Amino acid sequence: MTDALKRLSDEGVAIWLDDLSRKRITSGNLGELLDEQHVVGVTTNPAIFQKAISGGDGYEQQLADLASRGVAVDEALRMITTADVRDAADVLRPVFDATGGKDGRVSIEVDPRLAHRTTATIAEARQLAWLVDRPNTFIKIPATRAGLPAITETIGKGISVNVTLIFSLERYREVMDAYMAGLEKAKALGLDLAEIHSVASFFVSRVDTEVDKRLAALGTDEAAALKSTAALANARLAYQEYEKVVAGDRWQALTRAGANAQRPLWASTGVKDPQLPDTLYVDGLVAPNTVNTMPEATLQATADHGEITGDTVRDGYAAAQEVLDSLAKLGISYDDVVQVLEDEGVEKFESAWRDLLKSTEAELQRLAPKEA
């Protein structure tokens, strides 16, 4: 079952699970995935927590305790989510130790309602790092315009960051610049750069969803020929940008000071179109020093029938650029696509968080002790 996953790992792709719940931790399932499926990390987001906590498995006692103490819903939710991340980090700690901090990481996202507030995001990142209190935590900060300086300041304080919701090549370049600026701040403060890690989460499948919708509206043969090609092209060109940065003088100076590369992380790798191969965004994005964070269905599909044949990124730069050029010739605006996706991404996470707040508040009210 795990040959394809092993081949993927051997090619330099770290396999992370894009899911977490208390039941997954307490049942031993997370440990099994580490032992049997080559999983070496976990990512979470507001939608994942909304699904887990609303499902109810394993949260009743903590919710009852919080209700009896009269804890406000925002604080209650943070206590619940950080408890899960802390426990997951403990499960992954052996991987963290064995890889020198490169893997064995668990990500937790700042409140998505702060996505356009720089100072509040920085404060939230510090608070989450303090609450979880595990060295193998990544604090997720969205790559919005306001998020960029927050990334720099958070890295500059020595807190490791997973930059999320990256869709465009230009924004990705800005994210890498923000990371290097943060490392330079940390170095100036005398911090050990070897202790600071980061990944840049470049979203994949949502690009095809948006572009394919626009191609279908055109209804031409030329448009049909480009269906489901944009996402892989975009991600491959992102890796090309990564290679340019790590070869540059600025990055090389940081490397000599002990800095760790900010690995590209392929996010949103479950296919949205059921007509597509379910391992498309795994098989097509094999490159060294990357991360692929997969929903469990994608992980199991890759284990069962993934076609891992070596590097599928670095020989494809010219073809990838041709795809984006062809889309532009058809009148599909790359800049508009990526801006729509960023706006929708922030809104989806805000919506999931609001739903989670609402359902958690209802549970706290239900479980609150009835005073005589």
Short mmCIF file of C-alpha atoms in Angstrom, two decimals:
data_model
loop_
_atom_site.label_atom_id
_atom_site.label_comp_id
_atom_site.label_asym_id
_atom_site.label_seq_id
_atom_site.Cartn_x
_atom_site.Cartn_y
_atom_site.Cartn_z
CA MET A 1 0.00 0.00 0.00
CA THR A 2 2.76 2.49 0.84
CA ASP A 3 5.23 1.97 -2.03
CA ALA A 4 4.03 5.06 -3.89
CA LEU A 5 4.17 7.13 -0.72
CA LYS A 6 7.67 5.89 -0.01
CA ARG A 7 8.76 6.78 -3.54
CA LEU A 8 7.24 10.22 -3.09
CA SER A 9 9.10 10.69 0.17
CA ASP A 10 12.34 9.43 -1.39
CA GLU A 11 11.97 12.06 -4.13
CA GLY A 12 12.16 14.77 -1.47
CA VAL A 13 8.44 15.45 -1.00
CA ALA A 14 7.41 15.57 2.66
CA ILE A 15 3.94 14.04 3.10
CA TRP A 16 1.71 15.97 5.47
CA LEU A 17 -1.91 15.29 6.40
CA ASP A 18 -4.35 18.13 5.80
CA ASP A 19 -6.68 17.19 8.63
CA LEU A 20 -6.88 16.91 12.41
CA SER A 21 -9.45 15.95 15.01
CA ARG A 22 -9.29 14.86 18.64
CA LYS A 23 -10.58 11.42 17.71
CA ARG A 24 -7.76 11.03 15.17
CA ILE A 25 -5.27 11.71 17.98
CA THR A 26 -6.83 9.67 20.80
CA SER A 27 -7.65 6.65 18.63
CA GLY A 28 -4.03 6.28 17.60
CA ASN A 29 -4.89 6.90 13.94
CA LEU A 30 -2.45 9.80 13.63
CA GLY A 31 0.35 7.65 14.99
CA GLU A 32 -0.55 4.90 12.53
CA LEU A 33 -0.33 7.32 9.61
CA LEU A 34 3.16 8.29 10.75
CA ASP A 35 4.23 4.66 11.10
CA GLU A 36 2.55 3.20 8.01
CA GLN A 37 1.90 5.98 5.48
CA HIS A 38 5.06 8.11 5.67
CA VAL A 39 3.16 11.10 7.06
CA VAL A 40 5.57 13.56 8.68
CA GLY A 41 3.40 16.62 9.36
CA VAL A 42 -0.12 17.96 9.88
CA THR A 43 -1.87 21.11 8.71
CA THR A 44 -5.11 22.56 10.04
CA ASN A 45 -7.34 25.44 9.04
CA PRO A 46 -10.63 26.90 10.28
CA ALA A 47 -12.67 24.62 8.02
CA ILE A 48 -10.93 21.53 9.38
CA PHE A 49 -11.62 22.55 12.98
CA GLN A 50 -15.20 23.43 12.11
CA LYS A 51 -15.73 19.92 10.79
CA ALA A 52 -13.95 18.24 13.72
CA ILE A 53 -15.52 20.14 16.60
CA SER A 54 -18.99 20.26 15.09
CA GLY A 55 -18.72 16.48 14.69
CA GLY A 56 -18.45 16.33 18.46
CA ASP A 57 -16.17 13.33 18.91
CA GLY A 58 -14.07 13.81 22.03
CA TYR A 59 -14.94 17.42 22.83
CA GLU A 60 -17.92 17.03 25.19
CA GLN A 61 -16.00 17.00 28.48
CA GLN A 62 -13.83 19.99 27.65
CA LEU A 63 -16.85 21.92 26.42
CA ALA A 64 -18.71 21.08 29.64
CA ASP A 65 -15.76 22.25 31.75
CA LEU A 66 -15.50 25.47 29.79
CA ALA A 67 -19.24 26.04 30.09
CA SER A 68 -19.21 25.51 33.85
CA ARG A 69 -16.45 28.13 34.13
CA GLY A 70 -18.36 30.60 31.99
CA VAL A 71 -15.55 30.93 29.47
CA ALA A 72 -16.34 33.21 26.52
CA VAL A 73 -16.71 31.48 23.16
CA ASP A 74 -13.63 32.99 21.50
CA GLU A 75 -11.40 31.93 24.37
CA ALA A 76 -13.08 28.52 24.58
CA LEU A 77 -12.47 27.87 20.91
CA ARG A 78 -8.81 28.79 21.18
CA MET A 79 -8.39 26.50 24.19
CA ILE A 80 -9.99 23.62 22.29
CA THR A 81 -8.02 24.06 19.07
CA THR A 82 -4.66 24.66 20.75
CA ALA A 83 -5.19 21.55 22.87
CA ASP A 84 -5.58 19.46 19.71
CA VAL A 85 -2.54 21.03 18.09
CA ARG A 86 -0.46 20.55 21.25
CA ASP A 87 -1.41 16.88 21.49
CA ALA A 88 -0.75 16.32 17.79
CA ALA A 89 2.62 18.04 18.15
CA ASP A 90 3.51 15.58 20.89
CA VAL A 91 2.65 12.66 18.61
CA LEU A 92 4.85 14.14 15.89
CA ARG A 93 7.73 15.13 18.18
CA PRO A 94 9.89 12.08 17.30
CA VAL A 95 9.74 13.07 13.62
CA PHE A 96 10.67 16.64 14.55
CA ASP A 97 13.67 15.44 16.53
CA ALA A 98 14.78 12.96 13.86
CA THR A 99 14.65 15.59 11.07
CA GLY A 100 16.28 18.40 13.00
CA GLY A 101 13.06 20.41 13.05
CA LYS A 102 12.38 20.23 9.32
CA ASP A 103 9.32 18.00 9.66
CA GLY A 104 7.18 16.71 12.50
CA ARG A 105 5.28 20.00 12.39
CA VAL A 106 1.66 20.88 13.17
CA SER A 107 0.18 24.12 11.80
CA ILE A 108 -2.44 26.31 13.43
CA GLU A 109 -3.90 29.40 11.78
CA VAL A 110 -4.39 32.87 13.19
CA ASP A 111 -8.00 33.97 13.50
CA PRO A 112 -9.06 34.43 9.85
CA ARG A 113 -10.97 37.59 10.78
CA LEU A 114 -7.57 39.24 11.24
CA ALA A 115 -6.40 38.55 7.67
CA HIS A 116 -6.32 42.24 6.77
CA ARG A 117 -4.96 43.54 10.11
CA THR A 118 -1.19 43.41 10.41
CA THR A 119 -0.68 44.34 14.07
CA ALA A 120 -3.47 42.07 15.29
CA THR A 121 -2.07 39.16 13.24
CA ILE A 122 1.37 39.59 14.82
CA ALA A 123 -0.17 39.63 18.31
CA GLU A 124 -2.28 36.57 17.53
CA ALA A 125 0.76 34.69 16.20
CA ARG A 126 2.65 35.34 19.43
CA GLN A 127 -0.36 34.30 21.49
CA LEU A 128 -0.83 31.04 19.60
CA ALA A 129 2.86 30.16 19.87
CA TRP A 130 2.63 30.76 23.62
CA LEU A 131 -0.61 28.80 24.02
CA VAL A 132 0.52 25.72 22.11
CA ASP A 133 4.01 25.91 23.63
CA ARG A 134 5.61 23.28 21.42
CA PRO A 135 8.72 23.84 19.31
CA ASN A 136 7.26 21.85 16.40
CA THR A 137 4.38 24.26 15.77
CA PHE A 138 3.91 26.37 12.66
CA ILE A 139 1.76 29.48 12.99
CA LYS A 140 -0.23 29.96 9.78
CA ILE A 141 -0.43 33.52 8.49
CA PRO A 142 -2.33 34.28 5.26
CA ALA A 143 -0.40 35.86 2.39
CA THR A 144 -2.66 38.87 2.16
CA ARG A 145 -1.19 42.33 1.65
CA ALA A 146 -1.51 42.92 5.41
CA GLY A 147 -0.09 39.49 6.12
CA LEU A 148 3.28 40.15 4.50
CA PRO A 149 4.70 42.49 7.19
CA ALA A 150 3.18 40.21 9.83
CA ILE A 151 5.20 37.33 8.38
CA THR A 152 8.39 39.37 8.58
CA GLU A 153 7.78 40.48 12.17
CA THR A 154 6.76 37.01 13.36
CA ILE A 155 9.78 35.32 11.78
CA GLY A 156 11.92 38.13 13.19
CA LYS A 157 10.77 37.13 16.69
CA GLY A 158 11.95 33.56 16.09
CA ILE A 159 8.48 32.05 15.55
CA SER A 160 8.23 29.53 12.71
CA VAL A 161 5.54 30.31 10.14
CA ASN A 162 3.45 28.50 7.57
CA VAL A 163 2.41 31.15 5.05
CA THR A 164 -0.99 30.18 3.66
CA LEU A 165 -3.40 31.17 0.87
CA ILE A 166 -0.78 31.87 -1.80
CA PHE A 167 -2.19 31.83 -5.32
CA SER A 168 -0.08 34.17 -7.45
CA LEU A 169 3.54 34.10 -8.53
CA GLU A 170 3.99 37.76 -7.64
CA ARG A 171 2.62 37.26 -4.14
CA TYR A 172 4.81 34.19 -3.72
CA ARG A 173 7.88 36.26 -4.54
CA GLU A 174 6.74 38.78 -1.92
CA VAL A 175 6.29 35.97 0.60
CA MET A 176 9.84 34.75 0.05
CA ASP A 177 11.07 38.33 0.44
CA ALA A 178 9.09 38.69 3.68
CA TYR A 179 10.67 35.49 5.02
CA MET A 180 14.19 36.66 4.21
CA ALA A 181 13.49 40.05 5.77
CA GLY A 182 12.30 38.27 8.91
CA LEU A 183 15.43 36.15 9.05
CA GLU A 184 17.55 39.26 8.69
CA LYS A 185 15.70 40.83 11.65
CA ALA A 186 16.18 37.66 13.69
CA LYS A 187 19.88 37.62 12.85
CA ALA A 188 20.24 41.25 13.93
CA LEU A 189 18.68 40.29 17.28
CA GLY A 190 21.19 37.48 17.72
CA LEU A 191 18.64 34.67 17.32
CA ASP A 192 19.74 31.26 16.05
CA LEU A 193 18.48 31.09 12.46
CA ALA A 194 18.80 27.30 12.48
CA GLU A 195 15.88 27.19 14.92
CA ILE A 196 13.53 29.05 12.56
CA HIS A 197 11.62 27.20 9.84
CA SER A 198 8.95 28.12 7.32
CA VAL A 199 6.87 26.72 4.50
CA ALA A 200 4.98 28.66 1.83
CA SER A 201 1.58 27.10 1.09
CA PHE A 202 0.88 27.51 -2.63
CA PHE A 203 -2.73 26.53 -3.36
CA VAL A 204 -3.31 24.28 -6.34
CA SER A 205 -6.73 22.79 -7.12
CA ARG A 206 -8.70 25.99 -6.60
CA VAL A 207 -6.81 27.53 -9.53
CA ASP A 208 -8.21 24.90 -11.89
CA THR A 209 -11.69 25.32 -10.43
CA GLU A 210 -11.72 29.05 -11.19
CA VAL A 211 -9.94 28.90 -14.55
CA ASP A 212 -11.94 25.91 -15.82
CA LYS A 213 -15.16 27.78 -15.03
CA ARG A 214 -13.98 30.63 -17.23
CA LEU A 215 -12.82 28.26 -19.98
CA ALA A 216 -16.21 26.53 -20.02
CA ALA A 217 -17.92 29.90 -20.43
CA LEU A 218 -15.87 30.53 -23.58
CA GLY A 219 -17.04 27.24 -25.06
CA THR A 220 -14.35 27.00 -27.77
CA ASP A 221 -12.10 24.12 -28.76
CA GLU A 222 -9.07 26.19 -27.76
CA ALA A 223 -10.55 26.74 -24.33
CA ALA A 224 -11.44 23.06 -23.92
CA ALA A 225 -7.85 22.06 -24.71
CA LEU A 226 -6.62 24.09 -21.73
CA LYS A 227 -9.01 22.57 -19.20
CA SER A 228 -7.34 21.55 -15.93
CA THR A 229 -3.86 22.69 -16.97
CA ALA A 230 -3.60 26.00 -15.12
CA ALA A 231 -3.08 24.73 -11.58
CA LEU A 232 -0.08 22.52 -12.31
CA ALA A 233 1.41 25.18 -14.58
CA ASN A 234 1.06 27.83 -11.89
CA ALA A 235 2.62 25.61 -9.21
CA ARG A 236 5.51 24.56 -11.43
CA LEU A 237 6.33 28.18 -12.18
CA ALA A 238 6.21 28.87 -8.44
CA TYR A 239 8.91 26.25 -7.95
CA GLN A 240 10.96 27.98 -10.64
CA GLU A 241 10.68 31.21 -8.61
CA TYR A 242 11.80 29.32 -5.51
CA GLU A 243 14.87 28.03 -7.34
CA LYS A 244 15.75 31.56 -8.46
CA VAL A 245 15.54 32.89 -4.90
CA VAL A 246 17.59 30.15 -3.22
CA ALA A 247 20.31 30.62 -5.86
CA GLY A 248 20.50 34.36 -5.16
CA ASP A 249 23.13 36.19 -3.15
CA ARG A 250 20.70 37.36 -0.47
CA TRP A 251 19.55 33.83 0.29
CA GLN A 252 23.07 32.41 0.12
CA ALA A 253 24.20 34.90 2.76
CA LEU A 254 21.37 33.74 5.03
CA THR A 255 22.28 30.11 4.37
CA ARG A 256 25.83 30.80 5.54
CA ALA A 257 24.32 32.26 8.71
CA GLY A 258 22.49 28.96 9.33
CA ALA A 259 19.07 29.73 7.84
CA ASN A 260 16.67 27.04 6.62
CA ALA A 261 15.04 27.25 3.20
CA GLN A 262 11.36 28.13 3.13
CA ARG A 263 10.02 25.02 1.42
CA PRO A 264 7.22 25.29 -1.15
CA LEU A 265 4.16 23.47 0.17
CA TRP A 266 1.49 22.26 -2.24
CA ALA A 267 -1.88 22.89 -0.58
CA SER A 268 -5.41 22.17 -1.76
CA THR A 269 -4.21 19.01 -3.51
CA GLY A 270 -7.49 17.11 -3.42
CA VAL A 271 -9.13 17.34 -6.84
CA LYS A 272 -12.40 19.30 -6.96
CA ASP A 273 -13.46 17.92 -10.37
CA PRO A 274 -14.43 14.22 -10.08
CA GLN A 275 -13.51 13.73 -13.75
CA LEU A 276 -9.85 14.38 -12.96
CA PRO A 277 -7.42 11.69 -11.71
CA ASP A 278 -7.60 11.82 -7.92
CA THR A 279 -3.81 11.94 -7.57
CA LEU A 280 -3.26 14.62 -10.24
CA TYR A 281 -1.88 17.24 -7.86
CA VAL A 282 0.46 14.75 -6.22
CA ASP A 283 1.87 12.90 -9.24
CA GLY A 284 2.29 16.18 -11.12
CA LEU A 285 4.14 18.09 -8.39
CA VAL A 286 7.12 15.93 -7.46
CA ALA A 287 10.20 18.03 -6.76
CA PRO A 288 12.91 18.02 -4.09
CA ASN A 289 12.56 19.93 -0.83
CA THR A 290 8.79 20.38 -1.11
CA VAL A 291 5.80 19.46 1.01
CA ASN A 292 2.47 18.05 -0.20
CA THR A 293 -0.29 18.35 2.38
CA MET A 294 -3.12 16.00 1.46
CA PRO A 295 -6.64 15.31 2.63
CA GLU A 296 -6.85 11.71 3.79
CA ALA A 297 -8.73 10.62 0.65
CA THR A 298 -5.88 11.92 -1.51
CA LEU A 299 -3.31 10.30 0.76
CA GLN A 300 -5.01 6.91 0.47
CA ALA A 301 -5.49 7.30 -3.29
CA THR A 302 -1.78 8.02 -3.70
CA ALA A 303 -0.89 5.02 -1.56
CA ASP A 304 -3.16 2.83 -3.69
CA HIS A 305 -2.42 3.96 -7.24
CA GLY A 306 -0.20 7.04 -7.26
CA GLU A 307 2.22 7.18 -10.20
CA ILE A 308 5.45 8.56 -8.78
CA THR A 309 7.96 8.52 -11.61
CA GLY A 310 10.51 11.09 -10.46
CA ASP A 311 10.68 14.85 -10.77
CA THR A 312 7.61 16.16 -12.63
CA VAL A 313 8.26 19.87 -12.09
CA ARG A 314 11.66 21.11 -13.21
CA ASP A 315 11.52 19.96 -16.83
CA GLY A 316 8.13 21.61 -17.28
CA TYR A 317 8.84 25.32 -16.88
CA ALA A 318 8.59 26.24 -20.58
CA ALA A 319 5.39 24.25 -21.06
CA ALA A 320 3.93 25.79 -17.91
CA GLN A 321 4.61 29.29 -19.16
CA GLU A 322 2.95 28.38 -22.48
CA VAL A 323 -0.20 27.42 -20.59
CA LEU A 324 -0.41 30.79 -18.84
CA ASP A 325 0.36 32.61 -22.09
CA SER A 326 -2.38 30.67 -23.90
CA LEU A 327 -4.90 31.53 -21.18
CA ALA A 328 -4.00 35.20 -21.53
CA LYS A 329 -4.54 35.04 -25.29
CA LEU A 330 -8.06 33.74 -24.63
CA GLY A 331 -8.74 36.78 -22.47
CA ILE A 332 -8.50 35.02 -19.10
CA SER A 333 -6.83 37.46 -16.72
CA TYR A 334 -4.31 35.76 -14.45
CA ASP A 335 -4.30 38.75 -12.08
CA ASP A 336 -8.07 38.65 -11.76
CA VAL A 337 -8.14 34.88 -11.19
CA VAL A 338 -5.62 34.96 -8.35
CA GLN A 339 -7.23 37.99 -6.69
CA VAL A 340 -10.65 36.32 -6.78
CA LEU A 341 -9.14 33.17 -5.26
CA GLU A 342 -7.39 35.08 -2.47
CA ASP A 343 -10.57 36.97 -1.60
CA GLU A 344 -12.63 33.77 -1.67
CA GLY A 345 -10.03 31.91 0.38
CA VAL A 346 -10.10 34.47 3.17
CA GLU A 347 -13.90 34.58 3.10
CA LYS A 348 -14.23 30.77 3.21
CA PHE A 349 -12.01 30.55 6.29
CA GLU A 350 -13.83 33.48 7.94
CA SER A 351 -17.14 31.80 7.23
CA ALA A 352 -15.97 28.48 8.66
CA TRP A 353 -14.68 30.26 11.78
CA ARG A 354 -17.95 32.14 12.23
CA ASP A 355 -19.90 28.88 11.90
CA LEU A 356 -17.60 27.26 14.43
CA LEU A 357 -18.04 30.14 16.87
CA LYS A 358 -21.80 29.87 16.51
CA SER A 359 -21.95 26.10 17.02
CA THR A 360 -19.48 26.24 19.93
CA GLU A 361 -21.48 28.97 21.63
CA ALA A 362 -24.61 26.86 21.28
CA GLU A 363 -22.82 23.92 22.91
CA LEU A 364 -21.52 26.09 25.76
CA GLN A 365 -25.07 27.32 26.41
CA ARG A 366 -26.46 23.80 26.28
CA LEU A 367 -23.87 22.50 28.73
CA ALA A 368 -23.89 25.47 31.11
CA PRO A 369 -24.92 24.45 34.63
CA LYS A 370 -28.43 25.42 35.61
CA GLU A 371 -28.01 27.52 38.74
CA ALA A 372 -30.77 27.26 41.35
#
